[in-house]
């Protein structure tokens, strides 16, 4: 398992906590709007002992660790890494695309995780198109169930990009996630590191997203546009 980047302190990745962010190399999806394309095939690797020592030395300033990617649950070693971080008494947040419900379940059951953010890419019937991958949709559904049935904090989030996600898709997702804690409409932002190339995909107008949010927000405890 390669930790290919580390952001020493972030104020935005873990809700209401300062966290160190660890980026895990590789992903089983190829979403064209992915802004972490450099993480998917990175050649960098940071030594785990260096990271654990860094965390130990920064305990006074950092409360939490966010593990993101790529897709961290591709690796069985994730369980051991998180165990080591929890042993040092940090809060742990995991970002995932939901393709490994068994890993999520183990982490939840063993009280090794404090916050999960799961991407919901689109309507279940259109996952292959948006992710450019063959997706076992039952695994996505199982992850949603594991997360909703847990008693930890969580969010579901959808990157909304005009070319790939329609208003119908968002309403459909909201229907399936009905009763969840938090749902985030994450507007697409263009940039140099977009997997499908710069200037190809477009964000939604804020007014349109606000209109959609008004329709779906009662399905959730919290619904946010980001
Ligand atoms: S957006 Fe997330 S799930 Fe999609 S390719 Fe990028 S890292 Fe993987």
PDB file of C-alpha atoms and ligand atoms in Angstrom:
ATOM      1  CA  UNK A   1       0.000   0.000   0.000  1.00  0.00           C
ATOM      2  CA  UNK A   2       1.592   3.262  -1.098  1.00  0.00           C
ATOM      3  CA  UNK A   3       0.972   6.497   0.740  1.00  0.00           C
ATOM      4  CA  UNK A   4       2.073   8.795  -2.045  1.00  0.00           C
ATOM      5  CA  UNK A   5       1.341  12.243  -0.571  1.00  0.00           C
ATOM      6  CA  UNK A   6       0.801  13.801   2.822  1.00  0.00           C
ATOM      7  CA  UNK A   7      -0.733  17.189   3.629  1.00  0.00           C
ATOM      8  CA  UNK A   8       0.587  17.964   7.079  1.00  0.00           C
ATOM      9  CA  UNK A   9      -2.359  20.055   8.282  1.00  0.00           C
ATOM     10  CA  UNK A  10      -5.705  20.673   6.683  1.00  0.00           C
ATOM     11  CA  UNK A  11      -8.627  22.693   8.030  1.00  0.00           C
ATOM     12  CA  UNK A  12     -11.134  21.478   5.444  1.00  0.00           C
ATOM     13  CA  UNK A  13     -10.849  17.703   5.063  1.00  0.00           C
ATOM     14  CA  UNK A  14     -12.183  16.576   8.451  1.00  0.00           C
ATOM     15  CA  UNK A  15     -15.310  18.468   9.563  1.00  0.00           C
ATOM     16  CA  UNK A  16     -14.464  20.764  12.497  1.00  0.00           C
ATOM     17  CA  UNK A  17     -11.040  19.231  13.123  1.00  0.00           C
ATOM     18  CA  UNK A  18      -7.491  19.890  11.994  1.00  0.00           C
ATOM     19  CA  UNK A  19      -6.299  16.793  10.202  1.00  0.00           C
ATOM     20  CA  UNK A  20      -3.260  15.389   8.467  1.00  0.00           C
ATOM     21  CA  UNK A  21      -4.299  14.061   5.067  1.00  0.00           C
ATOM     22  CA  UNK A  22      -2.790  10.862   3.660  1.00  0.00           C
ATOM     23  CA  UNK A  23      -3.249  10.189  -0.063  1.00  0.00           C
ATOM     24  CA  UNK A  24      -3.238   6.508  -1.048  1.00  0.00           C
ATOM     25  CA  UNK A  25      -2.106   5.648  -4.558  1.00  0.00           C
ATOM     26  CA  UNK A  26      -4.382   3.980  -7.111  1.00  0.00           C
ATOM     27  CA  UNK A  27      -8.094   3.690  -7.804  1.00  0.00           C
ATOM     28  CA  UNK A  28     -10.405   1.119  -9.389  1.00  0.00           C
ATOM     29  CA  UNK A  29     -12.503   3.878 -11.018  1.00  0.00           C
ATOM     30  CA  UNK A  30     -11.578   6.319 -13.780  1.00  0.00           C
ATOM     31  CA  UNK A  31     -14.055   9.187 -13.312  1.00  0.00           C
ATOM     32  CA  UNK A  32     -13.267  11.748 -16.044  1.00  0.00           C
ATOM     33  CA  UNK A  33     -13.809  14.657 -13.608  1.00  0.00           C
ATOM     34  CA  UNK A  34     -11.326  13.235 -11.054  1.00  0.00           C
ATOM     35  CA  UNK A  35      -9.086  16.049  -9.843  1.00  0.00           C
ATOM     36  CA  UNK A  36      -6.603  13.626  -8.236  1.00  0.00           C
ATOM     37  CA  UNK A  37      -5.373  12.039 -11.459  1.00  0.00           C
ATOM     38  CA  UNK A  38      -1.756  12.463 -10.297  1.00  0.00           C
ATOM     39  CA  UNK A  39      -2.572  10.193  -7.316  1.00  0.00           C
ATOM     40  CA  UNK A  40      -3.864   7.347  -9.487  1.00  0.00           C
ATOM     41  CA  UNK A  41      -0.466   6.512 -10.986  1.00  0.00           C
ATOM     42  CA  UNK A  42       1.936   8.286  -8.639  1.00  0.00           C
ATOM     43  CA  UNK A  43       5.487   6.998  -8.358  1.00  0.00           C
ATOM     44  CA  UNK A  44       5.989   8.623  -4.942  1.00  0.00           C
ATOM     45  CA  UNK A  45       5.916   6.645  -1.707  1.00  0.00           C
ATOM     46  CA  UNK A  46       6.209   7.960   1.850  1.00  0.00           C
ATOM     47  CA  UNK A  47       7.562   5.677   4.534  1.00  0.00           C
ATOM     48  CA  UNK A  48       4.871   4.639   7.056  1.00  0.00           C
ATOM     49  CA  UNK A  49       7.248   4.937  10.024  1.00  0.00           C
ATOM     50  CA  UNK A  50       7.992   8.527   9.015  1.00  0.00           C
ATOM     51  CA  UNK A  51       4.250   9.285   8.991  1.00  0.00           C
ATOM     52  CA  UNK A  52       3.566   7.635  12.361  1.00  0.00           C
ATOM     53  CA  UNK A  53       6.499   9.466  13.951  1.00  0.00           C
ATOM     54  CA  UNK A  54       5.323  12.756  12.415  1.00  0.00           C
ATOM     55  CA  UNK A  55       1.833  12.201  13.876  1.00  0.00           C
ATOM     56  CA  UNK A  56       3.229  11.337  17.304  1.00  0.00           C
ATOM     57  CA  UNK A  57       5.303  14.540  17.317  1.00  0.00           C
ATOM     58  CA  UNK A  58       2.382  16.736  16.188  1.00  0.00           C
ATOM     59  CA  UNK A  59      -0.221  15.468  18.644  1.00  0.00           C
ATOM     60  CA  UNK A  60      -0.556  18.866  20.280  1.00  0.00           C
ATOM     61  CA  UNK A  61      -1.713  20.443  17.010  1.00  0.00           C
ATOM     62  CA  UNK A  62      -3.458  17.707  15.051  1.00  0.00           C
ATOM     63  CA  UNK A  63      -6.553  15.831  16.256  1.00  0.00           C
ATOM     64  CA  UNK A  64      -7.364  13.731  13.234  1.00  0.00           C
ATOM     65  CA  UNK A  65      -6.139  11.896  10.160  1.00  0.00           C
ATOM     66  CA  UNK A  66      -8.025  11.885   6.859  1.00  0.00           C
ATOM     67  CA  UNK A  67      -7.262   8.955   4.569  1.00  0.00           C
ATOM     68  CA  UNK A  68      -8.112   9.600   0.948  1.00  0.00           C
ATOM     69  CA  UNK A  69      -6.936   8.716  -2.538  1.00  0.00           C
ATOM     70  CA  UNK A  70      -7.307   7.224  -4.979  1.00  0.00           C
ATOM     71  CA  UNK A  71      -9.272   4.505  -3.252  1.00  0.00           C
ATOM     72  CA  UNK A  72      -7.788   3.473   0.109  1.00  0.00           C
ATOM     73  CA  UNK A  73      -9.989   0.367   0.555  1.00  0.00           C
ATOM     74  CA  UNK A  74      -8.277  -1.376  -2.361  1.00  0.00           C
ATOM     75  CA  UNK A  75      -5.604  -2.420   0.125  1.00  0.00           C
ATOM     76  CA  UNK A  76      -5.992  -4.966   2.943  1.00  0.00           C
ATOM     77  CA  UNK A  77      -3.149  -3.183   4.760  1.00  0.00           C
ATOM     78  CA  UNK A  78      -5.489  -0.214   5.285  1.00  0.00           C
ATOM     79  CA  UNK A  79      -6.925  -1.981   8.351  1.00  0.00           C
ATOM     80  CA  UNK A  80      -3.495  -2.229  10.000  1.00  0.00           C
ATOM     81  CA  UNK A  81      -2.561   1.342   9.111  1.00  0.00           C
ATOM     82  CA  UNK A  82      -5.782   2.686  10.642  1.00  0.00           C
ATOM     83  CA  UNK A  83      -5.298   0.492  13.737  1.00  0.00           C
ATOM     84  CA  UNK A  84      -1.856   2.020  14.258  1.00  0.00           C
ATOM     85  CA  UNK A  85      -3.242   5.557  13.869  1.00  0.00           C
ATOM     86  CA  UNK A  86      -6.154   4.860  16.255  1.00  0.00           C
ATOM     87  CA  UNK A  87      -3.670   3.424  18.779  1.00  0.00           C
ATOM     88  CA  UNK A  88      -2.160   6.875  18.867  1.00  0.00           C
ATOM     89  CA  UNK A  89      -5.611   8.294  19.712  1.00  0.00           C
ATOM     90  CA  UNK A  90      -6.326  10.234  16.535  1.00  0.00           C
ATOM     91  CA  UNK A  91      -9.779  10.568  15.031  1.00  0.00           C
ATOM     92  CA  UNK A  92      -9.843   8.878  11.612  1.00  0.00           C
ATOM     93  CA  UNK A  93     -11.879   9.869   8.563  1.00  0.00           C
ATOM     94  CA  UNK A  94     -11.965   7.671   5.472  1.00  0.00           C
ATOM     95  CA  UNK A  95     -12.890   8.846   1.959  1.00  0.00           C
ATOM     96  CA  UNK A  96     -14.135   5.998  -0.222  1.00  0.00           C
ATOM     97  CA  UNK A  97     -15.958   5.183  -3.432  1.00  0.00           C
ATOM     98  CA  UNK A  98     -17.771   2.364  -1.617  1.00  0.00           C
ATOM     99  CA  UNK A  99     -16.431  -0.610  -3.588  1.00  0.00           C
ATOM    100  CA  UNK A 100     -15.225  -2.524  -0.514  1.00  0.00           C
ATOM    101  CA  UNK A 101     -18.168  -2.871   1.906  1.00  0.00           C
ATOM    102  CA  UNK A 102     -16.440  -5.697   3.816  1.00  0.00           C
ATOM    103  CA  UNK A 103     -13.521  -3.429   4.713  1.00  0.00           C
ATOM    104  CA  UNK A 104     -15.938  -0.648   5.759  1.00  0.00           C
ATOM    105  CA  UNK A 105     -17.882  -3.117   7.887  1.00  0.00           C
ATOM    106  CA  UNK A 106     -14.738  -4.379   9.664  1.00  0.00           C
ATOM    107  CA  UNK A 107     -13.560  -0.858  10.397  1.00  0.00           C
ATOM    108  CA  UNK A 108     -16.988   0.144  11.742  1.00  0.00           C
ATOM    109  CA  UNK A 109     -17.467  -3.034  13.810  1.00  0.00           C
ATOM    110  CA  UNK A 110     -14.002  -2.726  15.367  1.00  0.00           C
ATOM    111  CA  UNK A 111     -14.519   0.970  16.245  1.00  0.00           C
ATOM    112  CA  UNK A 112     -11.543   1.999  14.128  1.00  0.00           C
ATOM    113  CA  UNK A 113     -13.234   4.765  12.200  1.00  0.00           C
ATOM    114  CA  UNK A 114     -14.908   8.011  13.254  1.00  0.00           C
ATOM    115  CA  UNK A 115     -16.142   9.504   9.984  1.00  0.00           C
ATOM    116  CA  UNK A 116     -16.787   8.102   6.505  1.00  0.00           C
ATOM    117  CA  UNK A 117     -17.278  10.191   3.356  1.00  0.00           C
ATOM    118  CA  UNK A 118     -18.593   8.062   0.499  1.00  0.00           C
ATOM    119  CA  UNK A 119     -18.910   9.232  -3.093  1.00  0.00           C
ATOM    120  CA  UNK A 120     -22.201   8.394  -4.768  1.00  0.00           C
ATOM    121  CA  UNK A 121     -21.268   8.784  -8.406  1.00  0.00           C
ATOM    122  CA  UNK A 122     -24.683   8.733 -10.080  1.00  0.00           C
ATOM    123  CA  UNK A 123     -27.867   6.648 -10.440  1.00  0.00           C
ATOM    124  CA  UNK A 124     -27.052   2.977  -9.811  1.00  0.00           C
ATOM    125  CA  UNK A 125     -27.888   2.130 -13.446  1.00  0.00           C
ATOM    126  CA  UNK A 126     -25.307   4.618 -14.798  1.00  0.00           C
ATOM    127  CA  UNK A 127     -22.273   3.853 -12.610  1.00  0.00           C
ATOM    128  CA  UNK A 128     -20.262   2.161 -15.390  1.00  0.00           C
ATOM    129  CA  UNK A 129     -20.658   5.195 -17.642  1.00  0.00           C
ATOM    130  CA  UNK A 130     -19.572   7.797 -15.078  1.00  0.00           C
ATOM    131  CA  UNK A 131     -16.705   5.768 -13.606  1.00  0.00           C
ATOM    132  CA  UNK A 132     -15.459   4.274 -16.897  1.00  0.00           C
ATOM    133  CA  UNK A 133     -15.290   0.983 -15.019  1.00  0.00           C
ATOM    134  CA  UNK A 134     -17.271  -2.202 -14.531  1.00  0.00           C
ATOM    135  CA  UNK A 135     -18.895  -1.664 -11.161  1.00  0.00           C
ATOM    136  CA  UNK A 136     -20.491  -4.307  -8.934  1.00  0.00           C
ATOM    137  CA  UNK A 137     -23.413  -2.114  -7.889  1.00  0.00           C
ATOM    138  CA  UNK A 138     -24.391  -4.516  -5.107  1.00  0.00           C
ATOM    139  CA  UNK A 139     -21.154  -3.584  -3.342  1.00  0.00           C
ATOM    140  CA  UNK A 140     -22.044   0.110  -3.592  1.00  0.00           C
ATOM    141  CA  UNK A 141     -25.515  -0.591  -2.159  1.00  0.00           C
ATOM    142  CA  UNK A 142     -23.996  -2.724   0.630  1.00  0.00           C
ATOM    143  CA  UNK A 143     -21.552   0.069   1.575  1.00  0.00           C
ATOM    144  CA  UNK A 144     -24.422   2.560   1.789  1.00  0.00           C
ATOM    145  CA  UNK A 145     -26.228   0.152   4.123  1.00  0.00           C
ATOM    146  CA  UNK A 146     -23.143  -0.415   6.314  1.00  0.00           C
ATOM    147  CA  UNK A 147     -22.626   3.335   6.659  1.00  0.00           C
ATOM    148  CA  UNK A 148     -26.288   4.198   7.316  1.00  0.00           C
ATOM    149  CA  UNK A 149     -26.581   1.429   9.916  1.00  0.00           C
ATOM    150  CA  UNK A 150     -23.412   2.479  11.744  1.00  0.00           C
ATOM    151  CA  UNK A 151     -23.509   4.937  14.596  1.00  0.00           C
ATOM    152  CA  UNK A 152     -20.615   7.032  13.350  1.00  0.00           C
ATOM    153  CA  UNK A 153     -20.725  10.386  11.543  1.00  0.00           C
ATOM    154  CA  UNK A 154     -20.837  10.184   7.773  1.00  0.00           C
ATOM    155  CA  UNK A 155     -21.570  12.019   4.581  1.00  0.00           C
ATOM    156  CA  UNK A 156     -22.563  10.939   1.087  1.00  0.00           C
ATOM    157  CA  UNK A 157     -21.457  13.256  -1.684  1.00  0.00           C
ATOM    158  CA  UNK A 158     -21.818  13.604  -5.424  1.00  0.00           C
ATOM    159  CA  UNK A 159     -19.544  15.559  -7.713  1.00  0.00           C
ATOM    160  CA  UNK A 160     -21.951  17.326 -10.031  1.00  0.00           C
ATOM    161  CA  UNK A 161     -20.585  17.933 -13.478  1.00  0.00           C
ATOM    162  CA  UNK A 162     -23.026  18.971 -16.218  1.00  0.00           C
ATOM    163  CA  UNK A 163     -21.856  16.530 -18.866  1.00  0.00           C
ATOM    164  CA  UNK A 164     -22.086  13.441 -16.622  1.00  0.00           C
ATOM    165  CA  UNK A 165     -24.703  14.025 -13.899  1.00  0.00           C
ATOM    166  CA  UNK A 166     -28.212  15.189 -14.778  1.00  0.00           C
ATOM    167  CA  UNK A 167     -30.823  16.690 -12.490  1.00  0.00           C
ATOM    168  CA  UNK A 168     -32.676  13.374 -12.815  1.00  0.00           C
ATOM    169  CA  UNK A 169     -29.578  11.544 -11.500  1.00  0.00           C
ATOM    170  CA  UNK A 170     -29.381  13.809  -8.440  1.00  0.00           C
ATOM    171  CA  UNK A 171     -33.086  13.341  -7.630  1.00  0.00           C
ATOM    172  CA  UNK A 172     -32.677   9.586  -8.099  1.00  0.00           C
ATOM    173  CA  UNK A 173     -29.646   9.476  -5.767  1.00  0.00           C
ATOM    174  CA  UNK A 174     -31.568  11.494  -3.158  1.00  0.00           C
ATOM    175  CA  UNK A 175     -34.435   9.001  -3.341  1.00  0.00           C
ATOM    176  CA  UNK A 176     -32.059   6.104  -2.602  1.00  0.00           C
ATOM    177  CA  UNK A 177     -30.244   7.926   0.199  1.00  0.00           C
ATOM    178  CA  UNK A 178     -33.453   9.133   1.853  1.00  0.00           C
ATOM    179  CA  UNK A 179     -33.059   9.409   5.647  1.00  0.00           C
ATOM    180  CA  UNK A 180     -29.249   9.799   5.596  1.00  0.00           C
ATOM    181  CA  UNK A 181     -27.333  12.131   7.919  1.00  0.00           C
ATOM    182  CA  UNK A 182     -25.640  14.341   5.379  1.00  0.00           C
ATOM    183  CA  UNK A 183     -25.660  14.741   1.588  1.00  0.00           C
ATOM    184  CA  UNK A 184     -23.305  17.069  -0.234  1.00  0.00           C
ATOM    185  CA  UNK A 185     -23.645  18.376  -3.776  1.00  0.00           C
ATOM    186  CA  UNK A 186     -20.042  19.038  -4.684  1.00  0.00           C
ATOM    187  CA  UNK A 187     -19.853  21.290  -7.725  1.00  0.00           C
ATOM    188  CA  UNK A 188     -17.240  20.299 -10.316  1.00  0.00           C
ATOM    189  CA  UNK A 189     -14.161  22.519 -10.474  1.00  0.00           C
ATOM    190  CA  UNK A 190     -11.962  22.475 -13.538  1.00  0.00           C
ATOM    191  CA  UNK A 191      -8.166  22.377 -13.274  1.00  0.00           C
ATOM    192  CA  UNK A 192      -4.857  21.092 -14.609  1.00  0.00           C
ATOM    193  CA  UNK A 193      -5.126  17.724 -12.861  1.00  0.00           C
ATOM    194  CA  UNK A 194      -8.571  16.706 -14.172  1.00  0.00           C
ATOM    195  CA  UNK A 195      -8.315  13.118 -15.463  1.00  0.00           C
ATOM    196  CA  UNK A 196     -10.391  13.729 -18.613  1.00  0.00           C
ATOM    197  CA  UNK A 197      -8.515  16.947 -19.459  1.00  0.00           C
ATOM    198  CA  UNK A 198      -8.970  20.638 -18.743  1.00  0.00           C
ATOM    199  CA  UNK A 199     -11.837  22.665 -20.360  1.00  0.00           C
ATOM    200  CA  UNK A 200     -13.892  19.560 -21.150  1.00  0.00           C
ATOM    201  CA  UNK A 201     -16.321  19.446 -18.251  1.00  0.00           C
ATOM    202  CA  UNK A 202     -18.456  22.119 -16.661  1.00  0.00           C
ATOM    203  CA  UNK A 203     -19.882  22.927 -13.264  1.00  0.00           C
ATOM    204  CA  UNK A 204     -23.556  23.657 -12.555  1.00  0.00           C
ATOM    205  CA  UNK A 205     -24.780  27.220 -12.085  1.00  0.00           C
ATOM    206  CA  UNK A 206     -25.153  27.833  -8.364  1.00  0.00           C
ATOM    207  CA  UNK A 207     -28.815  28.900  -8.793  1.00  0.00           C
ATOM    208  CA  UNK A 208     -29.600  25.542 -10.430  1.00  0.00           C
ATOM    209  CA  UNK A 209     -27.976  23.620  -7.600  1.00  0.00           C
ATOM    210  CA  UNK A 210     -29.899  25.688  -5.049  1.00  0.00           C
ATOM    211  CA  UNK A 211     -33.118  24.858  -6.898  1.00  0.00           C
ATOM    212  CA  UNK A 212     -32.284  21.126  -6.783  1.00  0.00           C
ATOM    213  CA  UNK A 213     -31.244  21.353  -3.134  1.00  0.00           C
ATOM    214  CA  UNK A 214     -34.681  22.825  -2.276  1.00  0.00           C
ATOM    215  CA  UNK A 215     -36.330  19.750  -3.798  1.00  0.00           C
ATOM    216  CA  UNK A 216     -34.186  17.135  -2.010  1.00  0.00           C
ATOM    217  CA  UNK A 217     -33.075  18.676   1.279  1.00  0.00           C
ATOM    218  CA  UNK A 218     -35.936  17.257   3.360  1.00  0.00           C
ATOM    219  CA  UNK A 219     -34.590  13.770   2.652  1.00  0.00           C
ATOM    220  CA  UNK A 220     -31.543  14.448   4.851  1.00  0.00           C
ATOM    221  CA  UNK A 221     -30.622  15.818   8.264  1.00  0.00           C
ATOM    222  CA  UNK A 222     -28.193  18.125   6.467  1.00  0.00           C
ATOM    223  CA  UNK A 223     -27.890  18.925   2.748  1.00  0.00           C
ATOM    224  CA  UNK A 224     -25.090  21.192   1.572  1.00  0.00           C
ATOM    225  CA  UNK A 225     -23.763  22.641  -1.684  1.00  0.00           C
ATOM    226  CA  UNK A 226     -19.994  22.800  -1.661  1.00  0.00           C
TER     227      UNK A 226
HETATM  228  S1  LIG B   1     -12.862  10.702  -8.428  1.00  0.00           S
HETATM  229 FE1  LIG B   1     -12.362   9.277  -6.765  1.00  0.00          FE
HETATM  230  S2  LIG B   1     -13.284   7.338  -7.425  1.00  0.00           S
HETATM  231 FE2  LIG B   1     -13.136   8.618  -9.260  1.00  0.00          FE
HETATM  232  S3  LIG B   1     -11.151   8.117 -10.207  1.00  0.00           S
HETATM  233 FE3  LIG B   1     -10.797   9.864  -8.849  1.00  0.00          FE
HETATM  234  S4  LIG B   1     -10.149   8.969  -6.919  1.00  0.00           S
HETATM  235 FE4  LIG B   1     -11.121   7.324  -8.101  1.00  0.00          FE
END
